[in-house]
């Protein structure tokens, strides 16, 4: 943080400004109509931030900008680290090898497919393609946020990726219960899934954790094993964000070397240490040394910090920067959505049937 008293005051004012927005987003998320839609404070925060950025942004003192940047960078990385308190290695072990394999296959295939489609087929810039793919393949908005520091992408690119996650994740949340009730539950042959298998399918293919939780809750009379399998498989995908970011850093370094190292300084080897610390925190949480009520409190604080980061991200998103992108993000995210729904169904059936 800056050492000048004036700069420090401006930074603290900016952080407080973001925190006020995040508090409002948290309150709005608890309202019944919003809660019923499964919209998290993170999503509401970025929407509020984007609205502010494109209306009243010029009214903000320039000195506050450093606080907004601090919220979108430093606070974000800390929040990703303590996100590890949501996971234990025992949870991952409970779901079994089939759930792990579904998570691994869907994450890696969606990330590769989405990045390739966005960059090579639909003509998006590489950072935006990777960010959009990371959100679909891992854990929605939190994955996009975690990937941004590795790429050092601009805020508007991250906002594009988050908006695609929100759109298609929301569609999934409503589509999957209908699919189960009309096509899967009473089907015979390949289309049929028992509750546990359907839970693995949900956890392995839907974007956000909150959306995964919402699907079994929307299925009338769904047994507990469906919800448990869905959440645990989703948590397996969440923890895979750390090795994914490390592999991504290695890929960026290799890509830069392959191109003669003449591209950009950001393409040097990036080790996302916050991802390593995330695994360490998850490992510590697996020891159950911290009382559950304290862990719940930590997770509530973490959600608020992530909401601050998303809000700050929205505050840096000016619509004018979107010019020239056209429908490419929609085509890319839509293609990944089709893969997750159709390809994920086939892969889940094959893996569980082994």
Short mmCIF file of C-alpha atoms in Angstrom, two decimals:
data_model
loop_
_atom_site.label_atom_id
_atom_site.label_comp_id
_atom_site.label_asym_id
_atom_site.label_seq_id
_atom_site.Cartn_x
_atom_site.Cartn_y
_atom_site.Cartn_z
CA UNK A 1 0.00 0.00 0.00
CA UNK A 2 1.34 3.55 -0.71
CA UNK A 3 3.35 5.15 2.09
CA UNK A 4 2.32 8.77 1.40
CA UNK A 5 -0.38 9.79 3.94
CA UNK A 6 -2.55 11.30 1.20
CA UNK A 7 -2.22 8.23 -1.02
CA UNK A 8 -2.88 5.95 1.93
CA UNK A 9 -6.02 7.90 2.77
CA UNK A 10 -7.18 7.69 -0.83
CA UNK A 11 -6.53 3.94 -0.93
CA UNK A 12 -8.41 3.32 2.31
CA UNK A 13 -11.29 5.48 1.06
CA UNK A 14 -11.42 3.44 -2.14
CA UNK A 15 -11.46 0.15 -0.21
CA UNK A 16 -14.25 1.46 2.04
CA UNK A 17 -16.18 2.60 -1.03
CA UNK A 18 -15.97 -0.89 -2.52
CA UNK A 19 -16.93 -2.44 0.85
CA UNK A 20 -20.11 -0.32 0.97
CA UNK A 21 -21.11 -1.59 -2.47
CA UNK A 22 -20.31 -5.18 -1.41
CA UNK A 23 -22.44 -4.77 1.71
CA UNK A 24 -25.37 -3.62 -0.42
CA UNK A 25 -24.84 -6.56 -2.81
CA UNK A 26 -24.82 -8.98 0.13
CA UNK A 27 -28.09 -7.54 1.44
CA UNK A 28 -29.75 -7.66 -1.99
CA UNK A 29 -28.75 -11.33 -2.39
CA UNK A 30 -30.77 -12.21 0.73
CA UNK A 31 -34.01 -10.80 -0.68
CA UNK A 32 -36.44 -13.61 -1.46
CA UNK A 33 -36.86 -13.03 -5.24
CA UNK A 34 -33.10 -12.72 -5.75
CA UNK A 35 -32.32 -15.71 -3.53
CA UNK A 36 -34.83 -17.81 -5.47
CA UNK A 37 -32.89 -17.10 -8.66
CA UNK A 38 -29.68 -18.40 -7.09
CA UNK A 39 -27.84 -15.12 -7.70
CA UNK A 40 -24.84 -14.87 -5.39
CA UNK A 41 -23.53 -11.61 -3.88
CA UNK A 42 -20.55 -11.94 -6.25
CA UNK A 43 -22.77 -11.64 -9.31
CA UNK A 44 -24.82 -8.79 -7.83
CA UNK A 45 -21.59 -7.01 -6.86
CA UNK A 46 -20.18 -7.04 -10.38
CA UNK A 47 -23.50 -5.85 -11.83
CA UNK A 48 -23.56 -2.94 -9.38
CA UNK A 49 -19.93 -2.15 -10.14
CA UNK A 50 -20.51 -2.17 -13.90
CA UNK A 51 -23.55 0.09 -13.52
CA UNK A 52 -21.50 2.53 -11.48
CA UNK A 53 -18.57 2.43 -13.91
CA UNK A 54 -20.80 3.43 -16.80
CA UNK A 55 -22.81 6.11 -15.02
CA UNK A 56 -21.18 7.90 -12.07
CA UNK A 57 -17.56 6.79 -12.45
CA UNK A 58 -16.30 10.30 -13.28
CA UNK A 59 -17.69 11.60 -10.00
CA UNK A 60 -15.32 9.47 -7.92
CA UNK A 61 -12.13 11.13 -6.60
CA UNK A 62 -9.16 9.85 -8.59
CA UNK A 63 -7.28 9.13 -5.36
CA UNK A 64 -9.78 6.35 -4.59
CA UNK A 65 -8.79 4.36 -7.67
CA UNK A 66 -5.83 2.76 -5.86
CA UNK A 67 -8.23 1.35 -3.27
CA UNK A 68 -10.45 -0.11 -5.97
CA UNK A 69 -7.39 -1.67 -7.63
CA UNK A 70 -6.25 -3.04 -4.25
CA UNK A 71 -9.67 -4.66 -3.77
CA UNK A 72 -9.57 -6.26 -7.21
CA UNK A 73 -6.03 -7.59 -6.87
CA UNK A 74 -4.73 -8.07 -3.31
CA UNK A 75 -8.03 -8.75 -1.56
CA UNK A 76 -8.96 -11.11 -4.37
CA UNK A 77 -5.86 -13.27 -3.94
CA UNK A 78 -6.32 -13.46 -0.17
CA UNK A 79 -9.99 -14.44 -0.66
CA UNK A 80 -9.01 -17.22 -3.07
CA UNK A 81 -6.54 -18.58 -0.50
CA UNK A 82 -9.10 -18.82 2.31
CA UNK A 83 -11.62 -20.28 -0.16
CA UNK A 84 -9.82 -23.49 0.77
CA UNK A 85 -11.79 -23.58 4.03
CA UNK A 86 -14.80 -24.72 1.96
CA UNK A 87 -13.13 -28.02 1.03
CA UNK A 88 -11.66 -31.07 2.72
CA UNK A 89 -9.76 -33.91 1.11
CA UNK A 90 -12.13 -36.31 2.88
CA UNK A 91 -15.05 -34.88 0.87
CA UNK A 92 -13.21 -35.56 -2.34
CA UNK A 93 -12.42 -39.12 -1.26
CA UNK A 94 -16.09 -39.75 -0.42
CA UNK A 95 -17.30 -39.32 -3.98
CA UNK A 96 -15.01 -42.03 -5.29
CA UNK A 97 -12.86 -42.45 -8.37
CA UNK A 98 -15.71 -42.07 -10.84
CA UNK A 99 -16.65 -38.64 -9.50
CA UNK A 100 -13.01 -37.55 -9.59
CA UNK A 101 -12.56 -38.75 -13.16
CA UNK A 102 -15.70 -36.96 -14.35
CA UNK A 103 -14.42 -33.75 -12.74
CA UNK A 104 -10.97 -34.11 -14.27
CA UNK A 105 -12.19 -34.98 -17.77
CA UNK A 106 -14.82 -32.23 -17.88
CA UNK A 107 -12.48 -29.58 -16.49
CA UNK A 108 -9.60 -30.30 -18.86
CA UNK A 109 -11.74 -30.87 -21.96
CA UNK A 110 -13.88 -27.76 -21.41
CA UNK A 111 -10.85 -25.57 -20.72
CA UNK A 112 -9.03 -26.73 -23.86
CA UNK A 113 -12.14 -26.67 -26.06
CA UNK A 114 -13.28 -23.24 -24.90
CA UNK A 115 -9.85 -21.63 -25.21
CA UNK A 116 -9.38 -23.06 -28.70
CA UNK A 117 -12.86 -22.15 -29.94
CA UNK A 118 -12.69 -18.61 -28.60
CA UNK A 119 -9.24 -17.83 -29.96
CA UNK A 120 -9.02 -19.86 -33.17
CA UNK A 121 -12.61 -20.18 -34.36
CA UNK A 122 -14.50 -17.14 -33.07
CA UNK A 123 -11.59 -14.68 -33.14
CA UNK A 124 -11.55 -13.57 -29.51
CA UNK A 125 -8.39 -12.29 -27.85
CA UNK A 126 -6.51 -15.12 -26.10
CA UNK A 127 -6.91 -13.81 -22.54
CA UNK A 128 -10.68 -13.45 -22.92
CA UNK A 129 -10.92 -16.95 -24.39
CA UNK A 130 -8.99 -18.53 -21.51
CA UNK A 131 -10.94 -16.59 -18.86
CA UNK A 132 -14.27 -17.61 -20.39
CA UNK A 133 -13.15 -21.24 -20.57
CA UNK A 134 -11.86 -21.26 -16.99
CA UNK A 135 -15.21 -20.05 -15.68
CA UNK A 136 -17.11 -22.79 -17.50
CA UNK A 137 -14.63 -25.54 -16.69
CA UNK A 138 -13.94 -25.02 -12.99
CA UNK A 139 -16.21 -23.03 -10.70
CA UNK A 140 -17.73 -20.06 -12.40
CA UNK A 141 -16.98 -16.50 -11.36
CA UNK A 142 -14.48 -17.52 -8.65
CA UNK A 143 -12.41 -19.40 -11.26
CA UNK A 144 -12.43 -16.40 -13.59
CA UNK A 145 -11.25 -14.21 -10.73
CA UNK A 146 -8.51 -16.67 -9.80
CA UNK A 147 -7.29 -16.95 -13.40
CA UNK A 148 -7.12 -13.20 -13.98
CA UNK A 149 -3.94 -12.60 -11.91
CA UNK A 150 -2.09 -15.34 -13.82
CA UNK A 151 -3.00 -13.78 -17.16
CA UNK A 152 -2.83 -10.20 -15.84
CA UNK A 153 -5.88 -9.53 -17.96
CA UNK A 154 -7.76 -6.24 -18.10
CA UNK A 155 -10.91 -5.87 -16.02
CA UNK A 156 -13.31 -5.73 -18.94
CA UNK A 157 -12.06 -9.10 -20.25
CA UNK A 158 -12.75 -10.67 -16.87
CA UNK A 159 -16.20 -9.06 -16.81
CA UNK A 160 -17.02 -10.58 -20.19
CA UNK A 161 -16.09 -14.04 -18.91
CA UNK A 162 -18.12 -13.59 -15.72
CA UNK A 163 -21.17 -12.45 -17.67
CA UNK A 164 -21.02 -15.61 -19.80
CA UNK A 165 -20.76 -17.76 -16.66
CA UNK A 166 -23.80 -16.02 -15.17
CA UNK A 167 -25.86 -16.42 -18.35
CA UNK A 168 -25.24 -20.09 -19.07
CA UNK A 169 -24.93 -21.13 -15.43
CA UNK A 170 -28.38 -19.68 -14.78
CA UNK A 171 -29.78 -21.53 -17.79
CA UNK A 172 -28.26 -24.76 -16.42
CA UNK A 173 -29.86 -24.21 -13.04
CA UNK A 174 -33.33 -24.27 -14.60
CA UNK A 175 -32.62 -26.77 -17.41
CA UNK A 176 -31.19 -29.68 -15.39
CA UNK A 177 -34.20 -30.29 -13.08
CA UNK A 178 -36.48 -30.27 -16.14
CA UNK A 179 -34.17 -32.71 -17.94
CA UNK A 180 -34.15 -35.05 -14.94
CA UNK A 181 -37.93 -35.03 -14.51
CA UNK A 182 -38.83 -35.38 -18.21
CA UNK A 183 -35.95 -37.26 -19.87
CA UNK A 184 -33.75 -39.01 -17.31
CA UNK A 185 -35.56 -40.25 -14.19
CA UNK A 186 -38.01 -42.63 -15.86
CA UNK A 187 -36.01 -43.36 -19.00
CA UNK A 188 -34.74 -46.82 -19.90
CA UNK A 189 -31.36 -47.64 -21.32
CA UNK A 190 -28.61 -45.07 -21.87
CA UNK A 191 -30.71 -42.02 -20.97
CA UNK A 192 -31.47 -43.23 -17.45
CA UNK A 193 -29.44 -42.03 -14.47
CA UNK A 194 -29.91 -43.00 -10.86
CA UNK A 195 -29.87 -40.12 -8.32
CA UNK A 196 -26.16 -40.52 -7.46
CA UNK A 197 -25.10 -40.59 -11.11
CA UNK A 198 -27.24 -37.55 -11.86
CA UNK A 199 -25.61 -35.79 -8.90
CA UNK A 200 -22.16 -36.53 -10.35
CA UNK A 201 -23.36 -35.18 -13.70
CA UNK A 202 -24.63 -31.98 -12.08
CA UNK A 203 -21.47 -31.42 -10.05
CA UNK A 204 -19.22 -32.15 -13.00
CA UNK A 205 -20.87 -29.83 -15.51
CA UNK A 206 -22.65 -26.85 -13.91
CA UNK A 207 -20.72 -23.60 -13.48
CA UNK A 208 -21.28 -22.16 -9.98
CA UNK A 209 -21.34 -23.91 -6.60
CA UNK A 210 -24.64 -22.16 -5.72
CA UNK A 211 -26.18 -23.37 -8.97
CA UNK A 212 -25.08 -26.95 -8.23
CA UNK A 213 -26.73 -26.76 -4.82
CA UNK A 214 -29.91 -25.35 -6.36
CA UNK A 215 -30.46 -28.17 -8.88
CA UNK A 216 -31.08 -31.12 -6.50
CA UNK A 217 -33.14 -28.76 -4.32
CA UNK A 218 -35.33 -28.10 -7.38
CA UNK A 219 -35.97 -31.81 -8.05
CA UNK A 220 -39.12 -32.94 -6.19
CA UNK A 221 -38.31 -35.67 -3.68
CA UNK A 222 -34.63 -35.82 -4.61
CA UNK A 223 -32.74 -38.15 -2.23
CA UNK A 224 -29.83 -36.84 -0.19
CA UNK A 225 -27.34 -38.89 -2.21
CA UNK A 226 -28.07 -36.76 -5.28
CA UNK A 227 -27.27 -33.50 -3.49
CA UNK A 228 -24.24 -34.97 -1.71
CA UNK A 229 -22.71 -36.35 -4.91
CA UNK A 230 -23.34 -33.08 -6.75
CA UNK A 231 -21.72 -30.88 -4.12
CA UNK A 232 -18.73 -33.14 -3.51
CA UNK A 233 -17.96 -33.52 -7.23
CA UNK A 234 -18.26 -29.74 -7.56
CA UNK A 235 -15.83 -29.29 -4.68
CA UNK A 236 -13.44 -31.63 -6.48
CA UNK A 237 -13.59 -29.31 -9.49
CA UNK A 238 -13.03 -26.31 -7.21
CA UNK A 239 -9.84 -27.69 -5.70
CA UNK A 240 -8.56 -28.48 -9.20
CA UNK A 241 -8.34 -24.74 -9.81
CA UNK A 242 -4.92 -24.71 -8.16
CA UNK A 243 -3.19 -27.29 -10.40
CA UNK A 244 -5.01 -25.76 -13.38
CA UNK A 245 -3.49 -22.35 -12.68
CA UNK A 246 -0.03 -23.84 -12.22
CA UNK A 247 -0.32 -25.69 -15.53
CA UNK A 248 -1.60 -22.49 -17.14
CA UNK A 249 1.44 -20.59 -15.88
CA UNK A 250 3.73 -23.23 -17.35
CA UNK A 251 1.84 -23.11 -20.64
CA UNK A 252 2.16 -19.33 -20.86
CA UNK A 253 5.89 -19.55 -20.26
CA UNK A 254 6.26 -22.31 -22.88
CA UNK A 255 4.16 -20.33 -25.34
CA UNK A 256 6.33 -17.25 -24.88
CA UNK A 257 9.51 -19.28 -25.33
CA UNK A 258 8.11 -20.91 -28.46
CA UNK A 259 7.42 -17.49 -29.94
CA UNK A 260 10.92 -16.25 -29.16
CA UNK A 261 10.11 -14.53 -25.91
CA UNK A 262 9.34 -11.32 -27.72
CA UNK A 263 5.70 -10.97 -26.81
CA UNK A 264 5.06 -9.59 -23.38
CA UNK A 265 6.64 -9.62 -19.96
CA UNK A 266 3.51 -11.21 -18.51
CA UNK A 267 4.25 -14.33 -20.52
CA UNK A 268 7.20 -15.24 -18.31
CA UNK A 269 6.74 -18.22 -15.99
CA UNK A 270 3.99 -17.34 -13.54
CA UNK A 271 3.68 -19.43 -10.40
CA UNK A 272 0.33 -18.54 -8.81
CA UNK A 273 1.41 -18.93 -5.21
CA UNK A 274 -2.06 -18.04 -3.99
CA UNK A 275 -3.24 -21.27 -5.67
CA UNK A 276 -0.58 -23.25 -3.81
CA UNK A 277 -1.64 -21.62 -0.55
CA UNK A 278 -5.24 -22.49 -1.42
CA UNK A 279 -4.34 -26.20 -1.48
CA UNK A 280 -2.45 -25.82 1.81
CA UNK A 281 -5.50 -24.20 3.44
CA UNK A 282 -7.74 -26.99 2.12
CA UNK A 283 -5.27 -29.52 3.55
CA UNK A 284 -5.30 -27.74 6.91
CA UNK A 285 -9.09 -27.67 6.85
CA UNK A 286 -9.06 -31.43 6.26
CA UNK A 287 -7.51 -31.88 9.72
CA UNK A 288 -10.66 -30.43 11.34
CA UNK A 289 -8.64 -28.44 13.85
CA UNK A 290 -10.89 -25.38 13.55
CA UNK A 291 -14.41 -25.59 15.02
CA UNK A 292 -17.16 -25.76 12.42
CA UNK A 293 -18.81 -22.53 13.56
CA UNK A 294 -15.49 -20.69 13.07
CA UNK A 295 -15.07 -22.23 9.60
CA UNK A 296 -18.59 -21.07 8.70
CA UNK A 297 -17.69 -17.56 9.86
CA UNK A 298 -14.49 -17.62 7.79
CA UNK A 299 -16.50 -18.69 4.73
CA UNK A 300 -18.96 -15.84 5.25
CA UNK A 301 -16.08 -13.35 5.47
CA UNK A 302 -14.53 -14.93 2.39
CA UNK A 303 -17.75 -14.54 0.42
CA UNK A 304 -17.80 -10.86 1.37
CA UNK A 305 -14.17 -10.40 0.29
CA UNK A 306 -14.90 -12.11 -3.04
CA UNK A 307 -17.90 -9.83 -3.44
CA UNK A 308 -15.60 -6.83 -2.89
CA UNK A 309 -13.24 -8.16 -5.56
CA UNK A 310 -16.08 -8.66 -8.02
CA UNK A 311 -17.46 -5.21 -7.30
CA UNK A 312 -14.04 -3.66 -7.88
CA UNK A 313 -13.79 -5.62 -11.11
CA UNK A 314 -17.13 -4.20 -12.24
CA UNK A 315 -15.97 -0.69 -11.40
CA UNK A 316 -13.17 -1.07 -13.94
CA UNK A 317 -15.49 -2.26 -16.70
CA UNK A 318 -16.37 0.39 -19.25
CA UNK A 319 -18.72 -0.73 -22.02
CA UNK A 320 -16.74 1.19 -24.63
CA UNK A 321 -13.96 -1.39 -24.26
CA UNK A 322 -16.32 -4.13 -25.46
CA UNK A 323 -16.49 -2.69 -28.97
CA UNK A 324 -15.33 -5.07 -31.66
CA UNK A 325 -16.01 -8.28 -29.71
CA UNK A 326 -19.44 -8.80 -31.23
CA UNK A 327 -21.07 -12.16 -30.46
CA UNK A 328 -17.82 -14.12 -30.14
CA UNK A 329 -18.05 -14.50 -26.32
CA UNK A 330 -21.63 -15.73 -26.65
CA UNK A 331 -20.70 -18.24 -29.35
CA UNK A 332 -17.74 -19.51 -27.30
CA UNK A 333 -19.66 -19.84 -24.03
CA UNK A 334 -22.63 -21.36 -25.85
CA UNK A 335 -20.45 -24.01 -27.46
CA UNK A 336 -18.97 -24.91 -24.08
CA UNK A 337 -22.48 -25.06 -22.60
CA UNK A 338 -23.53 -27.59 -25.24
CA UNK A 339 -20.41 -29.63 -24.52
CA UNK A 340 -21.05 -29.56 -20.77
CA UNK A 341 -24.70 -30.65 -21.14
CA UNK A 342 -24.33 -33.25 -23.91
CA UNK A 343 -20.69 -34.28 -23.65
CA UNK A 344 -20.87 -34.24 -19.85
CA UNK A 345 -23.87 -36.57 -19.89
CA UNK A 346 -22.07 -39.08 -22.12
CA UNK A 347 -18.82 -38.94 -20.15
CA UNK A 348 -20.63 -39.33 -16.83
CA UNK A 349 -22.54 -42.38 -18.08
CA UNK A 350 -19.37 -43.98 -19.50
CA UNK A 351 -17.19 -43.30 -16.43
CA UNK A 352 -19.79 -44.38 -13.84
CA UNK A 353 -20.51 -47.49 -15.92
CA UNK A 354 -16.86 -48.63 -15.93
#
